[in-house]
mmCIF file of C-alpha atoms in Angstrom:
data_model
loop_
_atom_site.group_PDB
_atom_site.id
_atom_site.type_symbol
_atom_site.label_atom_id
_atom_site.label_comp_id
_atom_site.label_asym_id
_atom_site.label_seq_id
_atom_site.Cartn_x
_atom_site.Cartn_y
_atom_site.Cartn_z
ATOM 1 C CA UNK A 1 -21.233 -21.713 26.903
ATOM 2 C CA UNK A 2 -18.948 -19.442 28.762
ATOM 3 C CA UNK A 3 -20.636 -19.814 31.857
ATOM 4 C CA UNK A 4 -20.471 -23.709 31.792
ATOM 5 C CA UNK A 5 -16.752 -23.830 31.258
ATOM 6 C CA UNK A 6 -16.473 -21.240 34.383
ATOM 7 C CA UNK A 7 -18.904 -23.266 36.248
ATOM 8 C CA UNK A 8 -16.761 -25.950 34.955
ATOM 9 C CA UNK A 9 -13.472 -24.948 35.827
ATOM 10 C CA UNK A 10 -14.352 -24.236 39.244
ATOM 11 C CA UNK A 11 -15.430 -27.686 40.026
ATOM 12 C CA UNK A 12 -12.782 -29.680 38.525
ATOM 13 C CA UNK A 13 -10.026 -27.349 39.402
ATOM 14 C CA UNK A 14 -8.939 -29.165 42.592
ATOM 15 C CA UNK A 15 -8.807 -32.802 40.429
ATOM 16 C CA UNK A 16 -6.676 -30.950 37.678
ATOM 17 C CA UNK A 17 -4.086 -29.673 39.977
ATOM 18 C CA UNK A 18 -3.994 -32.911 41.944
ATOM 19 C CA UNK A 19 -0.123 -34.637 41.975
ATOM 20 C CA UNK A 20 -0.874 -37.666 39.648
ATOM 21 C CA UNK A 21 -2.314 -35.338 36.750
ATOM 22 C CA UNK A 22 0.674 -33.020 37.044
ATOM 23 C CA UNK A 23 3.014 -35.302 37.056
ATOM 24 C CA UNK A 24 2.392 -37.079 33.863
ATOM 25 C CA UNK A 25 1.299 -34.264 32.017
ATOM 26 C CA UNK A 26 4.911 -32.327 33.118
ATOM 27 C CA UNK A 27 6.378 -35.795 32.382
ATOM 28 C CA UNK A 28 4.724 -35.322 28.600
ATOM 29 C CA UNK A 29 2.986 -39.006 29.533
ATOM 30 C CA UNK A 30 -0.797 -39.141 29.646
ATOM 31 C CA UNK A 31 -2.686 -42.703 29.982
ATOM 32 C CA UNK A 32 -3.262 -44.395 27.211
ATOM 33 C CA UNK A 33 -6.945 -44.730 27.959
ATOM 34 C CA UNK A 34 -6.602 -41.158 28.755
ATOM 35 C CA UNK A 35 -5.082 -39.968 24.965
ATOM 36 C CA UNK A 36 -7.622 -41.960 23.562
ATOM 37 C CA UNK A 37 -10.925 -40.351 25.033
ATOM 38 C CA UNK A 38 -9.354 -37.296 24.434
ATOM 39 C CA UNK A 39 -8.299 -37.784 20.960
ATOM 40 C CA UNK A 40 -11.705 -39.208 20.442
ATOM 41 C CA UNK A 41 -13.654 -35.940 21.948
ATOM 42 C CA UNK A 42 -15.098 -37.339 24.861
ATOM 43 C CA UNK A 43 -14.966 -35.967 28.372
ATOM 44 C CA UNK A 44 -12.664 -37.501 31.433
ATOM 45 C CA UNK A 45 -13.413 -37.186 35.019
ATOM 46 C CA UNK A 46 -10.754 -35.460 36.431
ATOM 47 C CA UNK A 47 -10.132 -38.077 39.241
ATOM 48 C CA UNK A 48 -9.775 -40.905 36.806
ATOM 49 C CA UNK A 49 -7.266 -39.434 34.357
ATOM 50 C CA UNK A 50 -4.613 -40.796 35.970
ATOM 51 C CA UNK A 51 -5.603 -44.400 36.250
ATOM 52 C CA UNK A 52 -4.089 -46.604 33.261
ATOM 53 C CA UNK A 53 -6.951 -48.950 33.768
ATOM 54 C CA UNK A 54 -9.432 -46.108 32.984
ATOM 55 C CA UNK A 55 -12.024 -47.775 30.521
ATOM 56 C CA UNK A 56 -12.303 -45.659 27.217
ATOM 57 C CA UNK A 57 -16.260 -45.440 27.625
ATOM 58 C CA UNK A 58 -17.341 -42.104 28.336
ATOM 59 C CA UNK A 59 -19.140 -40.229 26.075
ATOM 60 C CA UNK A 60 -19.252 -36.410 26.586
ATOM 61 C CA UNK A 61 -17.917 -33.986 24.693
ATOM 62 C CA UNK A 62 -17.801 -31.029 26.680
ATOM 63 C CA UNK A 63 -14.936 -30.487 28.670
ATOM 64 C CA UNK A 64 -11.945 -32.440 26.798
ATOM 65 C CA UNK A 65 -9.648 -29.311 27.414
ATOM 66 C CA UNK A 66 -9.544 -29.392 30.934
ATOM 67 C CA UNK A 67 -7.231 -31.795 31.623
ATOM 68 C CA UNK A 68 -4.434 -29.647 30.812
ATOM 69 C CA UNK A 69 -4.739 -28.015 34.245
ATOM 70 C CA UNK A 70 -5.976 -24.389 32.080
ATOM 71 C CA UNK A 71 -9.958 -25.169 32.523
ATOM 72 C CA UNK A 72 -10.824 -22.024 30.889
ATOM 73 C CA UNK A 73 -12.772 -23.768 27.185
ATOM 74 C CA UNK A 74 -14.249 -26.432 26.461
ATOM 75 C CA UNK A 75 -13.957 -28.470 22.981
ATOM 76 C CA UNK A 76 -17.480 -26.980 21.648
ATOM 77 C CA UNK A 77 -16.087 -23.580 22.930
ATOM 78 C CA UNK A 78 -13.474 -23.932 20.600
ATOM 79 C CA UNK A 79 -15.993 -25.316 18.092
ATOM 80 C CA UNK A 80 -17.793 -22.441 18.338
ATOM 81 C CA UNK A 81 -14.571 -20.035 17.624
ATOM 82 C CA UNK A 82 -13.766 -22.116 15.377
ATOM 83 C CA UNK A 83 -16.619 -21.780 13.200
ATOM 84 C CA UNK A 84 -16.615 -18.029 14.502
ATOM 85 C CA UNK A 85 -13.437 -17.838 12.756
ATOM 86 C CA UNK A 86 -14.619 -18.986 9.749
ATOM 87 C CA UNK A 87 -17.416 -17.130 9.328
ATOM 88 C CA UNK A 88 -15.211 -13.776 10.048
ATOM 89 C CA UNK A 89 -12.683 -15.287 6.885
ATOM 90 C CA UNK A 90 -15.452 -15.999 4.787
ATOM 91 C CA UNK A 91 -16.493 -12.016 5.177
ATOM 92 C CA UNK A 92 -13.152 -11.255 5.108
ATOM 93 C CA UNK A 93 -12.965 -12.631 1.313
ATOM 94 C CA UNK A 94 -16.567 -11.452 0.680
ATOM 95 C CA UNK A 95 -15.442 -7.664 1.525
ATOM 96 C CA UNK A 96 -12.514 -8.056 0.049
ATOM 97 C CA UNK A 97 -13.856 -9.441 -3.497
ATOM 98 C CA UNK A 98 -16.635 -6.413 -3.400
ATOM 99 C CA UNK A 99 -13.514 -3.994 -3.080
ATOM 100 C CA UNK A 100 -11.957 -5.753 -5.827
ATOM 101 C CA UNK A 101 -14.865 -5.933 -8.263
ATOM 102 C CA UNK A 102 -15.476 -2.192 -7.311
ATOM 103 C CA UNK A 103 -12.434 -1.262 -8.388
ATOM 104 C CA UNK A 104 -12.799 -3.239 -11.680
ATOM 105 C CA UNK A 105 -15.507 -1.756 -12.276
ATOM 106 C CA UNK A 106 -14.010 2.025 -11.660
ATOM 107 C CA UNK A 107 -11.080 1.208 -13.728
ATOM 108 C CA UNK A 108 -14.109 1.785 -16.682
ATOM 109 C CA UNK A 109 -15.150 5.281 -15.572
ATOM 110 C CA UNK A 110 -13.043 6.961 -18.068
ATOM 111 C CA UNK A 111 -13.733 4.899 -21.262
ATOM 112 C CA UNK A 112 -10.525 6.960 -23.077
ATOM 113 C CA UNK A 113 -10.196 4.231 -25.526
ATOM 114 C CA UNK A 114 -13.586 4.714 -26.957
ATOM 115 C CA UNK A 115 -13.545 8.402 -27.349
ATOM 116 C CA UNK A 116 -14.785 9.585 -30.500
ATOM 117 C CA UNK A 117 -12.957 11.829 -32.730
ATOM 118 C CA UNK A 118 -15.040 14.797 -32.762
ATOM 119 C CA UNK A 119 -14.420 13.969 -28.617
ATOM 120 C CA UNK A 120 -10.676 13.640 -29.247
ATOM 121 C CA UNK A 121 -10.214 17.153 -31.290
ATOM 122 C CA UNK A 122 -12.586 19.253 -28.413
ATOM 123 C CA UNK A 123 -9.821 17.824 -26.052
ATOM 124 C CA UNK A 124 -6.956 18.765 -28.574
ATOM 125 C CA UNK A 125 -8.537 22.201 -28.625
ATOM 126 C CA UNK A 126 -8.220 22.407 -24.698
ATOM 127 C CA UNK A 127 -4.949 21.046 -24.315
ATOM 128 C CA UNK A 128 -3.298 24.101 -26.855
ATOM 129 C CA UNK A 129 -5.460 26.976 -25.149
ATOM 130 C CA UNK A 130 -4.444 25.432 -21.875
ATOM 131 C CA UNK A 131 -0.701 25.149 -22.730
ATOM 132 C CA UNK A 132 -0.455 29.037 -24.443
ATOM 133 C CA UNK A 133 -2.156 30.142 -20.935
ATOM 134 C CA UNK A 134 -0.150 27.916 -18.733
ATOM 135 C CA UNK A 135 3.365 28.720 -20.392
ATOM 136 C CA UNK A 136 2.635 32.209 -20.095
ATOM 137 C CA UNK A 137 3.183 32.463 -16.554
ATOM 138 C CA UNK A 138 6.891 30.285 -17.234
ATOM 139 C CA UNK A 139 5.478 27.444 -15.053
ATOM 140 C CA UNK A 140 4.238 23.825 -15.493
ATOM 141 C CA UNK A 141 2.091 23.515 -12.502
ATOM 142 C CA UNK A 142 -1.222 23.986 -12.682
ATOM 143 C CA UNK A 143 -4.669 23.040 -10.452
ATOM 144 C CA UNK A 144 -7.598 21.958 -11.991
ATOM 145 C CA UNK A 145 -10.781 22.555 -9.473
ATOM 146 C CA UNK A 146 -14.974 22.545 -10.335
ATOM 147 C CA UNK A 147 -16.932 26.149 -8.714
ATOM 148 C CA UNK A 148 -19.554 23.761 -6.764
ATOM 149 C CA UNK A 149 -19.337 20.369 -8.012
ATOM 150 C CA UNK A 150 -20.918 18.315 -10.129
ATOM 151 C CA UNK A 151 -19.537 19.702 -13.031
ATOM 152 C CA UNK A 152 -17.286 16.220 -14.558
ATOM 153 C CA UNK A 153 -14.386 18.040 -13.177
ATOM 154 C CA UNK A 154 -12.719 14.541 -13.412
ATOM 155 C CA UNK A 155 -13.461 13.762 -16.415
ATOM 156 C CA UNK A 156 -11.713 16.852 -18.133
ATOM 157 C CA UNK A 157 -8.780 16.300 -16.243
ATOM 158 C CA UNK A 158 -8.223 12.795 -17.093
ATOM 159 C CA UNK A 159 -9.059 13.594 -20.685
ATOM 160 C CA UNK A 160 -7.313 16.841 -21.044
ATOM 161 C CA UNK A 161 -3.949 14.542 -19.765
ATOM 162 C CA UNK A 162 -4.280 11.782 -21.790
ATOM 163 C CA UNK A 163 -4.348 14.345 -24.640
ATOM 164 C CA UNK A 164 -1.006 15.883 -23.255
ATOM 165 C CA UNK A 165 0.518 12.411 -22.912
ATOM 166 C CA UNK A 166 -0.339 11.790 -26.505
ATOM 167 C CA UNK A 167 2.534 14.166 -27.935
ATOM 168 C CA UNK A 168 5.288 12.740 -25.790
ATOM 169 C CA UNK A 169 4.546 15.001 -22.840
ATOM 170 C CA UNK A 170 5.451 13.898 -19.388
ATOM 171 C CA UNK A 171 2.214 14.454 -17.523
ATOM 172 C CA UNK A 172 1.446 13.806 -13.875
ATOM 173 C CA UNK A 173 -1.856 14.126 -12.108
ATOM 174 C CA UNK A 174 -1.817 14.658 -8.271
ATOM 175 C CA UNK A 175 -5.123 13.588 -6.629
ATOM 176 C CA UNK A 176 -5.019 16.567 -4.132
ATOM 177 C CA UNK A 177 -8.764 15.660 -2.840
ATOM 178 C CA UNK A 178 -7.027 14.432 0.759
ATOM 179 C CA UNK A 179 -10.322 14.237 2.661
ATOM 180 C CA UNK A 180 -12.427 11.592 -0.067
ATOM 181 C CA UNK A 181 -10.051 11.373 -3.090
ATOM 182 C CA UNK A 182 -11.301 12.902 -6.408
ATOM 183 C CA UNK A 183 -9.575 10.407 -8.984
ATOM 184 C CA UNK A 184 -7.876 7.560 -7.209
ATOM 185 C CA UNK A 185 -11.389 5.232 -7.223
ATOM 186 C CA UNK A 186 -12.284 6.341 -10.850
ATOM 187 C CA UNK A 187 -8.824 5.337 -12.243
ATOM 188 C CA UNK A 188 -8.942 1.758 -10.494
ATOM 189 C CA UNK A 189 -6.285 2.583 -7.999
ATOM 190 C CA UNK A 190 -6.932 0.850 -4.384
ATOM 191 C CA UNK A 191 -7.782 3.556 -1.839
ATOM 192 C CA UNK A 192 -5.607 1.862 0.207
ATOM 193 C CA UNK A 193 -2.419 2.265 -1.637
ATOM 194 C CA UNK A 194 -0.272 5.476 -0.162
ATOM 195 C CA UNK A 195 0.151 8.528 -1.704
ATOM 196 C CA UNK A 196 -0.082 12.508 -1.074
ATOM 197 C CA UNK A 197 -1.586 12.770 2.270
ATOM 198 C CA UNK A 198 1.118 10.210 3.292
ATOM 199 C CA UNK A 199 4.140 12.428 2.081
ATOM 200 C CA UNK A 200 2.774 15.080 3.683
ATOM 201 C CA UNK A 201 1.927 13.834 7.248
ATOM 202 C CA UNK A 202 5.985 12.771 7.178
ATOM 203 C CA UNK A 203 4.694 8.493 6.545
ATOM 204 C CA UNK A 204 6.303 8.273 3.247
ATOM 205 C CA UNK A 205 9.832 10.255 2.446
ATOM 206 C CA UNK A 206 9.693 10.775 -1.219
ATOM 207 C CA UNK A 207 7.200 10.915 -3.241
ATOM 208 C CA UNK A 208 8.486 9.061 -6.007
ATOM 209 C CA UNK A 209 7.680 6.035 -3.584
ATOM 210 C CA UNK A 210 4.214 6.100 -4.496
ATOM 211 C CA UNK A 211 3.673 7.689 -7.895
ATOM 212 C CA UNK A 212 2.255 5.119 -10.155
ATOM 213 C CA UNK A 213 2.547 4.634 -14.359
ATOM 214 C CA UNK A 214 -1.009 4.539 -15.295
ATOM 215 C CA UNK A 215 0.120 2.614 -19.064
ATOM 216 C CA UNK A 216 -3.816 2.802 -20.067
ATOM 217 C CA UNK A 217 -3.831 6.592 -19.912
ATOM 218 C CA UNK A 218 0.023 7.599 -20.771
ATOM 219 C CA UNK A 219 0.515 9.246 -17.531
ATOM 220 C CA UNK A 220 1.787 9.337 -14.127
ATOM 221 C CA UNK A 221 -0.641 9.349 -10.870
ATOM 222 C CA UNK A 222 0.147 10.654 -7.426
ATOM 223 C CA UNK A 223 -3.031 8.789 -5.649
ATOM 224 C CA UNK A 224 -4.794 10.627 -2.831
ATOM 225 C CA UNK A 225 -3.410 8.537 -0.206
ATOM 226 C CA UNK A 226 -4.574 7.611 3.392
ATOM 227 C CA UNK A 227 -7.659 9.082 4.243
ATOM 228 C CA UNK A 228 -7.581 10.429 7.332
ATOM 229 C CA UNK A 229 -9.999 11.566 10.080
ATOM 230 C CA UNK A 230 -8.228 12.504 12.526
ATOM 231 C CA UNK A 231 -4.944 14.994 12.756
ATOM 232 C CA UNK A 232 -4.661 18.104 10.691
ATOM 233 C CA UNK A 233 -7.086 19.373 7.987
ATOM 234 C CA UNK A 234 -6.593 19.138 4.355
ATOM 235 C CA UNK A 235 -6.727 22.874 3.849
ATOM 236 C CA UNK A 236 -3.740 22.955 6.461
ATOM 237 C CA UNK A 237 -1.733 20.319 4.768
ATOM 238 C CA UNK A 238 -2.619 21.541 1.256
ATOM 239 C CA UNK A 239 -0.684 25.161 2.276
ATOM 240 C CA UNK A 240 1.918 23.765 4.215
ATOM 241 C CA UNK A 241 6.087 23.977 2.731
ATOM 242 C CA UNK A 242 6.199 19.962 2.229
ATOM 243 C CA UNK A 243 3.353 20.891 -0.194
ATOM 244 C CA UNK A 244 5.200 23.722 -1.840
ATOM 245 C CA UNK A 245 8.729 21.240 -1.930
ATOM 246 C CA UNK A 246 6.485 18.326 -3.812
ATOM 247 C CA UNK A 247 5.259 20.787 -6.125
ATOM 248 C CA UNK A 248 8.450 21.884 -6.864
ATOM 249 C CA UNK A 249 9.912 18.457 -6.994
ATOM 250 C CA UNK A 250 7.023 17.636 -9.950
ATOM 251 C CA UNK A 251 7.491 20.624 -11.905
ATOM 252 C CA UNK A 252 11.294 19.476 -12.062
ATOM 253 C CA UNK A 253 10.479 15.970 -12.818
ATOM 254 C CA UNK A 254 7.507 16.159 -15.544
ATOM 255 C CA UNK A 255 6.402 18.368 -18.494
ATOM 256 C CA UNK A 256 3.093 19.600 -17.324
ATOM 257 C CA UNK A 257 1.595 18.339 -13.728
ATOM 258 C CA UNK A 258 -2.327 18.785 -13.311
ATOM 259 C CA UNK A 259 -3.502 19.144 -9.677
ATOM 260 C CA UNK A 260 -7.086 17.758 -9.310
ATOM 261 C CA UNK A 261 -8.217 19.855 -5.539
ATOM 262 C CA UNK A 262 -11.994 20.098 -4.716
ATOM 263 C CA UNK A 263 -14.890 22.269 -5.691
ATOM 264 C CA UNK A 264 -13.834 25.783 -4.682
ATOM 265 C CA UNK A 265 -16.734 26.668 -2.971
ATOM 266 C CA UNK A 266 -17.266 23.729 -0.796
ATOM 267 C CA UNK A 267 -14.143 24.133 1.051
ATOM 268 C CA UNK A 268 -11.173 25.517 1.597
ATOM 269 C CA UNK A 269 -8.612 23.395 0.143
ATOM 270 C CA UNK A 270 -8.372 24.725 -3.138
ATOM 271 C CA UNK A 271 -7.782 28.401 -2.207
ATOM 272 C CA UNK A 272 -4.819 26.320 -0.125
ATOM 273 C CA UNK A 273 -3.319 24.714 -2.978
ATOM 274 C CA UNK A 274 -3.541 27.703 -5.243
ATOM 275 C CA UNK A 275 -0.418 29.710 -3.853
ATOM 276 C CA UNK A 276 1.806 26.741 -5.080
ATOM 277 C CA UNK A 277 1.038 26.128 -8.319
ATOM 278 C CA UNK A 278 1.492 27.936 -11.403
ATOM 279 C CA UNK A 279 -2.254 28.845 -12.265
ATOM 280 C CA UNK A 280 -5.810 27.519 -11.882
ATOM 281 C CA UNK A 281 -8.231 26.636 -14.114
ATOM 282 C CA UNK A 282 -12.038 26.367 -12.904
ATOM 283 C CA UNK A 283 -14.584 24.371 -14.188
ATOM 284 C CA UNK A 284 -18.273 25.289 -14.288
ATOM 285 C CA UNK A 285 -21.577 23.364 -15.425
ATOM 286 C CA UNK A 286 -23.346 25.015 -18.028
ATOM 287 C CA UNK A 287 -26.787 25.805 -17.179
ATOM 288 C CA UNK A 288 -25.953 24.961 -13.388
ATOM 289 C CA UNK A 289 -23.023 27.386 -12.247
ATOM 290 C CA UNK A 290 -24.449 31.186 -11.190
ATOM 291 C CA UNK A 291 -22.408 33.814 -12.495
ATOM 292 C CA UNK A 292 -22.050 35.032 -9.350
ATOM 293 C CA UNK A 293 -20.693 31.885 -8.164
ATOM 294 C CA UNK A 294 -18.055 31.567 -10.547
ATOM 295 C CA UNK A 295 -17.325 34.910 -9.967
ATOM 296 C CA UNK A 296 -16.644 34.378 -6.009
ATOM 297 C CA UNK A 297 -14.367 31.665 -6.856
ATOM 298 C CA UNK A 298 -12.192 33.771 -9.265
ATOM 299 C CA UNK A 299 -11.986 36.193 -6.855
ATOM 300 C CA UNK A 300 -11.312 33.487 -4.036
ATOM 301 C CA UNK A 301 -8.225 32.253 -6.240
ATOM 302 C CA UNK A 302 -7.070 35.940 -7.620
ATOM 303 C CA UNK A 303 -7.036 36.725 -3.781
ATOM 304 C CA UNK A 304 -4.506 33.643 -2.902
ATOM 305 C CA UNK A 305 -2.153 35.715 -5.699
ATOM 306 C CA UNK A 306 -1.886 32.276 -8.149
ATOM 307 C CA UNK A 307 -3.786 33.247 -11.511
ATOM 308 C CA UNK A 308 -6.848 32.353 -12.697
ATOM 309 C CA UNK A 309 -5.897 30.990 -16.372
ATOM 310 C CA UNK A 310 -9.626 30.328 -17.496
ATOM 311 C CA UNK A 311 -12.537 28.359 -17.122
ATOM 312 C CA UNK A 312 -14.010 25.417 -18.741
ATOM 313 C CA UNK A 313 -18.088 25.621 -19.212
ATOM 314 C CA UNK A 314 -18.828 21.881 -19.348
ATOM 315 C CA UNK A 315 -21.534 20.274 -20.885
ATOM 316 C CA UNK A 316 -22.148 22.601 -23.139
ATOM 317 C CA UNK A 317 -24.417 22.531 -26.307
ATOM 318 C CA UNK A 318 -23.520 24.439 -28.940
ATOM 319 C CA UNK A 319 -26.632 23.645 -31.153
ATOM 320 C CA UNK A 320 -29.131 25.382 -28.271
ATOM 321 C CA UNK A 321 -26.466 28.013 -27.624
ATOM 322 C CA UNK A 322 -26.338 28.448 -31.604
ATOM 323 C CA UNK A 323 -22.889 28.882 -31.190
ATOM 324 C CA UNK A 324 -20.311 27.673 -34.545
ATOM 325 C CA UNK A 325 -18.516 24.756 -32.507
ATOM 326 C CA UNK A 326 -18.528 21.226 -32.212
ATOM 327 C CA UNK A 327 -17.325 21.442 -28.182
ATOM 328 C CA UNK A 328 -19.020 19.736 -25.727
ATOM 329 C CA UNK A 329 -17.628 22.634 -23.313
ATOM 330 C CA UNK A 330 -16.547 25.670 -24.345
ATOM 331 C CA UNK A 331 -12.867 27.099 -22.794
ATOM 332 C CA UNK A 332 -12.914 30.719 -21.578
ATOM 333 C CA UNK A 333 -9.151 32.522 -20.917
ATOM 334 C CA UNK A 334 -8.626 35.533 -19.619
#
């Protein structure tokens, strides 16, 4: 098609720039017998467009655009966009309602509402061995991270601040996972809204701007933010002074803030975070986390000088470990 209309153009190019065309189209007068094949879709010879007398009997489409002295599409070029067009908007909305329903769907990851109660005291069990640890170092900051991964890290932080939330507590969670997010998706929040990453790469001010009041959990959430692929890593912005300011700036504005970072011993960005926070708290899989492994991280975090407060062995069984507890995980302090 677009090698018709430049095939096109170059033959009728002479007749459109010939003086009668140009001066009733500058005139904004056109023919009637001219406006009407047009306006009907059917093509014009060039050397008859000026003629009033011009019968209204020709019959091709192609080519109604080139009267206009611009012979560069024809009217089933512009068809063809236009149904180009559509199709794009069409998968535009399809995309867009897959996003949507995706994040409907996520906004159930972390049924709190139908927690059980034998679930609801493990959690209040947590939340006071957490808070005699954490107030022992005379800080509020603290960063949640799993040894490897896969061990519902999530989960227990969402959990453990819904259970903080529930005495009155002012409790944020920062989604400090800048290179994939850790809890933005899970908690239905768009992955495009701005966040962390944003405050820190100097896009967004304050970071008030884009904490959010999750009312289904009792908390506040600073989001992840822009993922990024380009610019500097995580691990650098993670360690950086604007990180160490926002910190500060939640401990001041909130009771207890829970930093959810990355497995520590996939990369680097916990043992980044560490230094400016209060204390860590690791989480391992039972039955999946080496000793050793949990023992490299510990070290990994002692080493950044930020204490390790304990570590949460999740999934636990107490009936095969014929332990006296009704824990799903049990919570190790030092």
């Amino acid at each position: 098609m677009a090698a018709f209309a430049e095939e096109t153009a170059a033959q009728q190019k002479p007749e459109t720039l010939s003086a009668p065309v140009s001066g009733w189209r500058k005139a904004g007068r056109r023919p009637e017998a001219v406006r009407t094949a047009a306006a009907e879709g059917r093509f014009v010879p060039a050397a008859d467009r000026h003629r009033p007398d011009l019968p209204a009997a020709a019959a091709d489409q192609k080519g109604t655009e080139q009267f206009t002295g611009n012979t560069t599409e024809t009217s089933s070029g512009n068809a063809g966009r236009t149904k180009k067009s559509a199709e794009q908007q069409h998968s535009a909305e399809r995309r867009s309602a897959t996003g949507t329903k995706a994040e409907e769907q996520n906004k159930n990851r972390y049924p709190v509402e139908s927690e059980t109660e034998a679930g609801r005291d493990t959690y209040r069990a947590l939340r006071i061995r957490f808070l005699h640890a954490l107030q022992g170092t005379g800080g509020n900051v603290a960063m949640l991270c799993g040894c490897g991964g896969g061990e519902d890290t999530e989960e227990i932080i969402v959990k453990l601040a819904v259970s903080l939330a529930a005495q009155g507590r002012r409790v944020l969670v920062a989604d400090c996972g800048l290179r994939t997010g850790i809890l933005t998706a899970g908690l239905g929040v768009s992955g495009r809204r701005r966040g962390l990453a944003d405050c820190l790469d100097g896009s967004v001010p304050d970071w008030r701007q884009c904490v959010l009041k999750l009312r289904r959990y009792g908390f506040s959430f600073l989001p992840a933010g822009t993922i990024r692929t380009e610019g500097p890593d995580s691990a650098e912005l993670l360690g950086t002074a604007a990180m160490r300011a926002i910190l500060r700036g939640l401990g001041d504005n909130y009771d207890v803030v829970l930093c959810a970072a990355p497995p520590a011993a996939v990369t680097t960005d916990a043992a980044a975070l560490a230094p400016g926070t209060d204390g860590t708290v690791l989480v391992a899989a039972h039955g999946r986390t080496r000793r050793t492994a949990a023992a490299a991280v510990i070290e990994q975090i002692n080493c950044t000088g930020s204490p390790v407060l304990g570590l949460i062995l999740s999934g636990y069984d107490p009936d095969r470990a014929g332990a006296a507890t009704l824990s799903s995980f049990a919570y190790y302090s030092r």
